Coordinates of C-alpha atoms in Angstrom, one line a residue:
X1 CA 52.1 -46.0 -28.2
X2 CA 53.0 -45.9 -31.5
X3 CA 56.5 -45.2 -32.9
X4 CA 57.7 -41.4 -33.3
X5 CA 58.6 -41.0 -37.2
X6 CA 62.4 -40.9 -37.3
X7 CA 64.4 -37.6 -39.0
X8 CA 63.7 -38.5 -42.2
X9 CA 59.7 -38.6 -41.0
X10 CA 59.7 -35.2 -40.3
X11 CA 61.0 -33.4 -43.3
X12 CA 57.3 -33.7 -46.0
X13 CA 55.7 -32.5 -42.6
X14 CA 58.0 -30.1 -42.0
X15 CA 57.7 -28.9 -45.7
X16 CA 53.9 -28.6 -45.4
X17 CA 54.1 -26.9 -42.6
X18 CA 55.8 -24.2 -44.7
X19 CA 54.4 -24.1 -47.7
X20 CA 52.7 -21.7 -46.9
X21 CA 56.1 -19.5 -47.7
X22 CA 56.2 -17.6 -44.9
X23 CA 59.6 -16.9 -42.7
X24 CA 59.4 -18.4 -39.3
X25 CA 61.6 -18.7 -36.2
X26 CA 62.8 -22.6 -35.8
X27 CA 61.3 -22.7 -32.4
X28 CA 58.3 -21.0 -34.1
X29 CA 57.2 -24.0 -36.7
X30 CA 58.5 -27.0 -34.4
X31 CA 54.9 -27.2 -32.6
X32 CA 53.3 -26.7 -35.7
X33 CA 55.3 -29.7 -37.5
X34 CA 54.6 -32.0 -34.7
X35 CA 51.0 -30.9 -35.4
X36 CA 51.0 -31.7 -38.8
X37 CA 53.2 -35.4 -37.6
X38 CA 50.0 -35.9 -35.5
X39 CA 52.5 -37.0 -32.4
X40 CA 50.9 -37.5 -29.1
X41 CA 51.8 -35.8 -25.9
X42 CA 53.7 -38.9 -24.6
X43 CA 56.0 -37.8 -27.8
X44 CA 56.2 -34.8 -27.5
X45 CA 58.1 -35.0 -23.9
X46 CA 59.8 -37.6 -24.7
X47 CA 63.7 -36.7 -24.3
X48 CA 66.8 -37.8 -25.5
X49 CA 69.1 -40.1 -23.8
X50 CA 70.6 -37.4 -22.3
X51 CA 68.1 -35.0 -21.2
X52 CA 69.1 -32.5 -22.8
X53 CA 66.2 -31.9 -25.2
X54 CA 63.1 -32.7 -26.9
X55 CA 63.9 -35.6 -29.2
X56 CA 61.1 -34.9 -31.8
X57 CA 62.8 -30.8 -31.7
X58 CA 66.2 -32.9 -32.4
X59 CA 64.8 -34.2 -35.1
X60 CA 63.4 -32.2 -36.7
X61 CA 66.4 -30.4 -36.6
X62 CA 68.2 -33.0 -38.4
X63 CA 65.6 -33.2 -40.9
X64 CA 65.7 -29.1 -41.4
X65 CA 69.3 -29.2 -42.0
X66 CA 69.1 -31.6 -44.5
X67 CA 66.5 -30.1 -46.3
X68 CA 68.4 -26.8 -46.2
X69 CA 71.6 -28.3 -47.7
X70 CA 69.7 -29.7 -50.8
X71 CA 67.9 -26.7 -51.5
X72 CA 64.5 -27.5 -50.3
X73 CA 64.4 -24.6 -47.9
X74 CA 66.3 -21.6 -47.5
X75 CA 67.8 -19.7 -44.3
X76 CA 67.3 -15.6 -45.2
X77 CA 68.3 -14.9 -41.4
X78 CA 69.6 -16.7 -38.5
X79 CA 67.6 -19.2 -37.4
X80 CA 64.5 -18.7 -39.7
X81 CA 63.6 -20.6 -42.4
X82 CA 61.4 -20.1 -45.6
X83 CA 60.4 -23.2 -48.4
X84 CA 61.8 -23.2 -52.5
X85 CA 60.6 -23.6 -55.2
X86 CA 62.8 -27.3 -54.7
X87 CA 60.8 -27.6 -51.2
X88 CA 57.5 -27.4 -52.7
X89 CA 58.2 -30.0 -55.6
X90 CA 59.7 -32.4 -52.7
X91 CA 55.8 -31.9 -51.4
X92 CA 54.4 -33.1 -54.8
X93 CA 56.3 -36.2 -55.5
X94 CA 56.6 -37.2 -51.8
X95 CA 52.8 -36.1 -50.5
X96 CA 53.1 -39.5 -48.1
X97 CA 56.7 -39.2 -46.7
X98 CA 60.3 -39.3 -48.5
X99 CA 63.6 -40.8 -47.6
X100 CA 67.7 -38.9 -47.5
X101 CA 67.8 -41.5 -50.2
X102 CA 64.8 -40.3 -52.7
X103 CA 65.9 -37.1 -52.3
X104 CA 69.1 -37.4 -53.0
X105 CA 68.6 -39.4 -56.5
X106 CA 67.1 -36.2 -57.2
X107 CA 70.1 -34.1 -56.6
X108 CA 71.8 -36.5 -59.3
X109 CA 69.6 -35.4 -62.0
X110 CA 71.2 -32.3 -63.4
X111 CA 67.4 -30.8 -64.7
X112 CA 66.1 -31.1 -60.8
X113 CA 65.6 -28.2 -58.5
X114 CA 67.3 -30.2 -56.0
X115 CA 70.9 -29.6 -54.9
X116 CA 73.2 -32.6 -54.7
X117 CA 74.1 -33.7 -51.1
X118 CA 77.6 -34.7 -50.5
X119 CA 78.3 -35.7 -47.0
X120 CA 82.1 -36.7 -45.6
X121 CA 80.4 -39.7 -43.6
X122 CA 77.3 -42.5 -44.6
X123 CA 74.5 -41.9 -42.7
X124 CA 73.1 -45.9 -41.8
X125 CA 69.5 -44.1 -42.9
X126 CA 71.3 -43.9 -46.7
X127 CA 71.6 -47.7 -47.3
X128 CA 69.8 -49.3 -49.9
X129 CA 66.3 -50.0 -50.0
X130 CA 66.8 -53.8 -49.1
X131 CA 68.5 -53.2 -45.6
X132 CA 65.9 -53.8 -42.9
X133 CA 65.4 -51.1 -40.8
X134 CA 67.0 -50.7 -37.1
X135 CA 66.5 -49.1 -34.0
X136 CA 69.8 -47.1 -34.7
X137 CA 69.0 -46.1 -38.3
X138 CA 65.8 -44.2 -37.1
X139 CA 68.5 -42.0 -34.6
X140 CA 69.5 -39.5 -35.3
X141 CA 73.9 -38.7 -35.3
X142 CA 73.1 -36.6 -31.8
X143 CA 70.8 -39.4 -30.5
X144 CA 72.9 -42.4 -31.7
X145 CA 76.0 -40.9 -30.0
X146 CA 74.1 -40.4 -26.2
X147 CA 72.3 -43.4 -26.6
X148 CA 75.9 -44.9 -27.0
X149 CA 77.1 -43.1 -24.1
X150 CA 73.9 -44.3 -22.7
X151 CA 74.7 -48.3 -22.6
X152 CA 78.5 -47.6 -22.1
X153 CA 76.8 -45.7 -18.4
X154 CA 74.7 -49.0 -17.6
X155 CA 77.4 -51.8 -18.0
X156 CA 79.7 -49.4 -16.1
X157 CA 77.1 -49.2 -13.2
X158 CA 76.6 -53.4 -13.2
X159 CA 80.3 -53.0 -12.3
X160 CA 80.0 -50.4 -9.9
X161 CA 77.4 -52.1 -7.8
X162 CA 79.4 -55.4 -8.3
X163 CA 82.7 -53.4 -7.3
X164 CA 80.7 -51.9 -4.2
X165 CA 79.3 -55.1 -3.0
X166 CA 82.7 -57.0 -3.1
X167 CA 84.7 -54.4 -0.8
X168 CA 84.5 -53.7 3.0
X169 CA 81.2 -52.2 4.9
X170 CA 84.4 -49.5 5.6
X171 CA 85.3 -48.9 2.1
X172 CA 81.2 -48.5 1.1
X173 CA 80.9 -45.8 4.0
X174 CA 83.6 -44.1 3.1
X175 CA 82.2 -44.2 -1.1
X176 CA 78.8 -43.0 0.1
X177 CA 80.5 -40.1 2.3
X178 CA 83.3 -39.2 -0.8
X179 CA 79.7 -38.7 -3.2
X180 CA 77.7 -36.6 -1.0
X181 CA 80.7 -34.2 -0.7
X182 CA 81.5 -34.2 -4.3
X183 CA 77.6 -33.6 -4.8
X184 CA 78.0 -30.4 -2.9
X185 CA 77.2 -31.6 0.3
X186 CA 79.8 -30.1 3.2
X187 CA 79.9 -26.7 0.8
X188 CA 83.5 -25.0 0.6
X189 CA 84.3 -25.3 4.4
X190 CA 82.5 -28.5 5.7
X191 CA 84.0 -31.8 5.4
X192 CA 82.6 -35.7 5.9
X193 CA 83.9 -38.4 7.7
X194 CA 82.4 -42.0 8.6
X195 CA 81.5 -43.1 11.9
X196 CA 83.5 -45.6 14.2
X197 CA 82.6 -49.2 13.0
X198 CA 81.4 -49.8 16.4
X199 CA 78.9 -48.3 18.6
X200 CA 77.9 -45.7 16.0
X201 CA 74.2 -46.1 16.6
X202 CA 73.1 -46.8 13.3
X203 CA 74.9 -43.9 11.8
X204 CA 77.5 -44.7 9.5
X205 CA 78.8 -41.3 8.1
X206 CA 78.5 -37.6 9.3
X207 CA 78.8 -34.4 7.0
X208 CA 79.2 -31.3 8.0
X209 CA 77.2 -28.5 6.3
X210 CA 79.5 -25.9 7.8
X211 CA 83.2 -25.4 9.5
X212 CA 81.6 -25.4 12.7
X213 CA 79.7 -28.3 12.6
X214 CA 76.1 -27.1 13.5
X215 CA 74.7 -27.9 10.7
X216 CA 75.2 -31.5 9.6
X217 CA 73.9 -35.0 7.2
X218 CA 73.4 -38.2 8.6
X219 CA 74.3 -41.3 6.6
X220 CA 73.2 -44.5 6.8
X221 CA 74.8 -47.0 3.9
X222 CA 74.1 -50.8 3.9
X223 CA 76.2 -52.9 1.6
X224 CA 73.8 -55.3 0.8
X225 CA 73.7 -58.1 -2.1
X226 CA 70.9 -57.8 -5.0
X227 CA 68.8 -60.3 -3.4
X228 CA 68.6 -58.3 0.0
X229 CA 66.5 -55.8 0.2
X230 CA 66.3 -52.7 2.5
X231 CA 63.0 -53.2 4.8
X232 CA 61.0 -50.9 6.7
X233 CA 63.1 -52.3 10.3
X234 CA 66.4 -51.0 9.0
X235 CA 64.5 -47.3 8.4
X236 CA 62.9 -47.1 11.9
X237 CA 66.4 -48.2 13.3
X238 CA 67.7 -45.3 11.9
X239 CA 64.9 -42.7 12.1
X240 CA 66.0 -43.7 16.1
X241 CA 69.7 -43.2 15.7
X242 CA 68.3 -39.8 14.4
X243 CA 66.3 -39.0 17.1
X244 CA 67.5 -35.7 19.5
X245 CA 70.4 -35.6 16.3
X246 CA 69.2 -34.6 13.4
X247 CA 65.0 -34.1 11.4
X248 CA 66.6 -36.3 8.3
X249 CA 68.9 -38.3 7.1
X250 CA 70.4 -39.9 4.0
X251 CA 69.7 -44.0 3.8
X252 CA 71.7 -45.8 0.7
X253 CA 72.1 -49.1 -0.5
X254 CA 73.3 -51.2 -3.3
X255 CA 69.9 -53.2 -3.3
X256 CA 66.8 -51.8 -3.2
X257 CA 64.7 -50.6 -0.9
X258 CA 60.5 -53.1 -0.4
X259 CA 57.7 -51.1 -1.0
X260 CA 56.9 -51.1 2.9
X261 CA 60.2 -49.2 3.5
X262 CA 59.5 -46.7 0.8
X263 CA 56.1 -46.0 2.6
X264 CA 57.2 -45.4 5.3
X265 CA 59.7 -42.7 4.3
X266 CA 57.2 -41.0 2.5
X267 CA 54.9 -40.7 6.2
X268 CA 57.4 -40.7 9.1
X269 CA 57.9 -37.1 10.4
X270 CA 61.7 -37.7 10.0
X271 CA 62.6 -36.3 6.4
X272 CA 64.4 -39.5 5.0
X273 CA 65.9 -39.5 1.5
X274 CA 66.6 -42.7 0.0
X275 CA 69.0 -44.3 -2.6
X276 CA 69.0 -47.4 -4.0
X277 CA 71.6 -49.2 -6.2
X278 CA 70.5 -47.8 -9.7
X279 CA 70.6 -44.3 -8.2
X280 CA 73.7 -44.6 -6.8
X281 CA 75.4 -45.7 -9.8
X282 CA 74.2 -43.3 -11.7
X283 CA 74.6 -40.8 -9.1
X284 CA 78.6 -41.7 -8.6
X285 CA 78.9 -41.3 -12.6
X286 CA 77.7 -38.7 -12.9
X287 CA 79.9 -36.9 -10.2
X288 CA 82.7 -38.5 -11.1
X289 CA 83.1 -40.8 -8.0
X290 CA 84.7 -44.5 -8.8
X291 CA 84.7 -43.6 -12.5
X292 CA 87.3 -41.8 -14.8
X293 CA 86.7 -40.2 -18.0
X294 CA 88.4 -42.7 -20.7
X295 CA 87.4 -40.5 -23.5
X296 CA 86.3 -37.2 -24.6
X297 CA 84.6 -36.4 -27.9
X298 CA 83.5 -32.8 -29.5
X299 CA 80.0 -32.3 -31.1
X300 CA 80.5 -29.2 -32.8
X301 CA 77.7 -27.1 -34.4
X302 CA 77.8 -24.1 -37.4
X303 CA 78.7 -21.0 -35.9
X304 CA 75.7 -18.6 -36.7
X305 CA 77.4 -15.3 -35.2
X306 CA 80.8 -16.1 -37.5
X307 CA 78.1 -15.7 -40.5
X308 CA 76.0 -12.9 -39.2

């Protein structure tokens, strides 16, 4: 699959898209610029690190509000967008594509249509025309931050697992128990506990849905090493414990889980719900369970209602 253009891609498309001069909604010419960018539909979903939107919408975005600082389109309403004068010349010196940098030699010449950009920080994307490009300098700010985020997430989960695998079965019963109730699991009334270490007939923690108990989870955690991996006699051995108990269960691990195991969750009557190491850690940071927040940081945003 070919590479999706970075922000900078997307602005002569975006500009062609409007040339057109007529006013339209964001949301309304973002399809219509990933038309004109000829991105396939394996683009088009892809999301950013985060999930929390289209990356090709995000940046476009980026490439819009440049365009809209220098001049080269104009905002007559919130959130609507109409081409210059400036816009359409950026089309006829740049027909194949142009760079933050091009444009912004044009807002140094006094007799250009072009506004000068003046930004508090250096984008990587404005460094001179010998600097090879990098992963990073195709991001844009919003991606470069969550994909930040991102690989801070996965070294903290190598230490997770490694943390999990070094402590007690007791302690990694207890962890597993602590997640599904801060998940939501036990609701405002119900509460978790782990089983005896003994005789607990292949159930190793118990959560209960309500204050009375009738309605309850069945855990199953195995504190296993990479190297070990979950088979399908460690599911039927707790598919029994189940049995005149419970229809389903919760089985997790810190290794993973052989293909023969996972097939025969999918087909045993028993509803069994399984999660192996990478799940977990990212499941436990994401809820906030053996992880603390070490920082916090703002992305703000221009308030369109203080300029209505």
């Amino acid at each position: 699959m070919t590479d999706m253009p970075n922000w900078e891609g997307f602005m002569i498309p975006t500009l062609k898209v409007m040339s057109d001069g007529i006013i339209r909604h964001w949301r309304e010419f973002q399809p219509l610029v990933a038309d004109q960018a000829q991105l396939t539909d394996e683009q088009r979903k892809e999301m950013l690190p985060s999930g929390s939107a289209l990356k090709y919408e995000n940046r476009i975005g980026w490439g819009v509000s440049f365009l809209t600082n220098v001049g080269a389109l104009r905002r007559p309403k919130r959130g609507h967008y109409q081409i210059t004068d400036a816009g359409k010349q950026l089309i006829e010196l740049f027909p194949n594509g142009a760079k933050e940098r091009d444009i912004k030699a044009l807002g140094a010449d006094p007799s250009s249509p072009i506004r000068e950009y003046v930004a508090t920080t250096t984008r990587k994307t404005s460094e001179s025309a010998t600097t090879a490009p990098t992963e990073e300098s195709s991001m844009t700010p919003t991606e470069q931050v969550q994909s930040g985020v991102e690989r801070i997430h996965d070294e903290i989960a190598v230490e997770l697992l490694t943390r999990l695998q070094d402590k007690d079965p007791g302690f990694f019963e207890q962890a597993v128990v602590d997640l599904l109730l801060s998940m939501g699991y036990g609701g405002t009334t119900g509460a978790g506990s782990v089983t005896q270490l003994t005789n607990d007939g292949g159930i190793d923690g118990v959560i209960d849905q309500d204050i009375l108990g009738l309605n309850r989870v069945y855990i199953q955690a195995k504190r296993y090493q990479d190297g070990n991996t979950v088979g399908r006699p460690d599911l039927q051995a707790f598919v029994g414990a189940l049995s005149g108990k419970a229809d389903s269960g919760v089985f997790i691990t810190t290794s993973r889980f052989s293909d023969g195991a996972r097939t025969y969750a999918e087909n045993v009557p028993t509803r069994i719900i399984l999660i192996d190491g990478k799940r977990l850690t990212s499941l436990m940071i994401r809820y906030g369970v053996g992880v603390q927040v070490k920082e916090t940081y703002k992305v703000v945003e221009i308030d369109e209602d203080f300029f209505a």
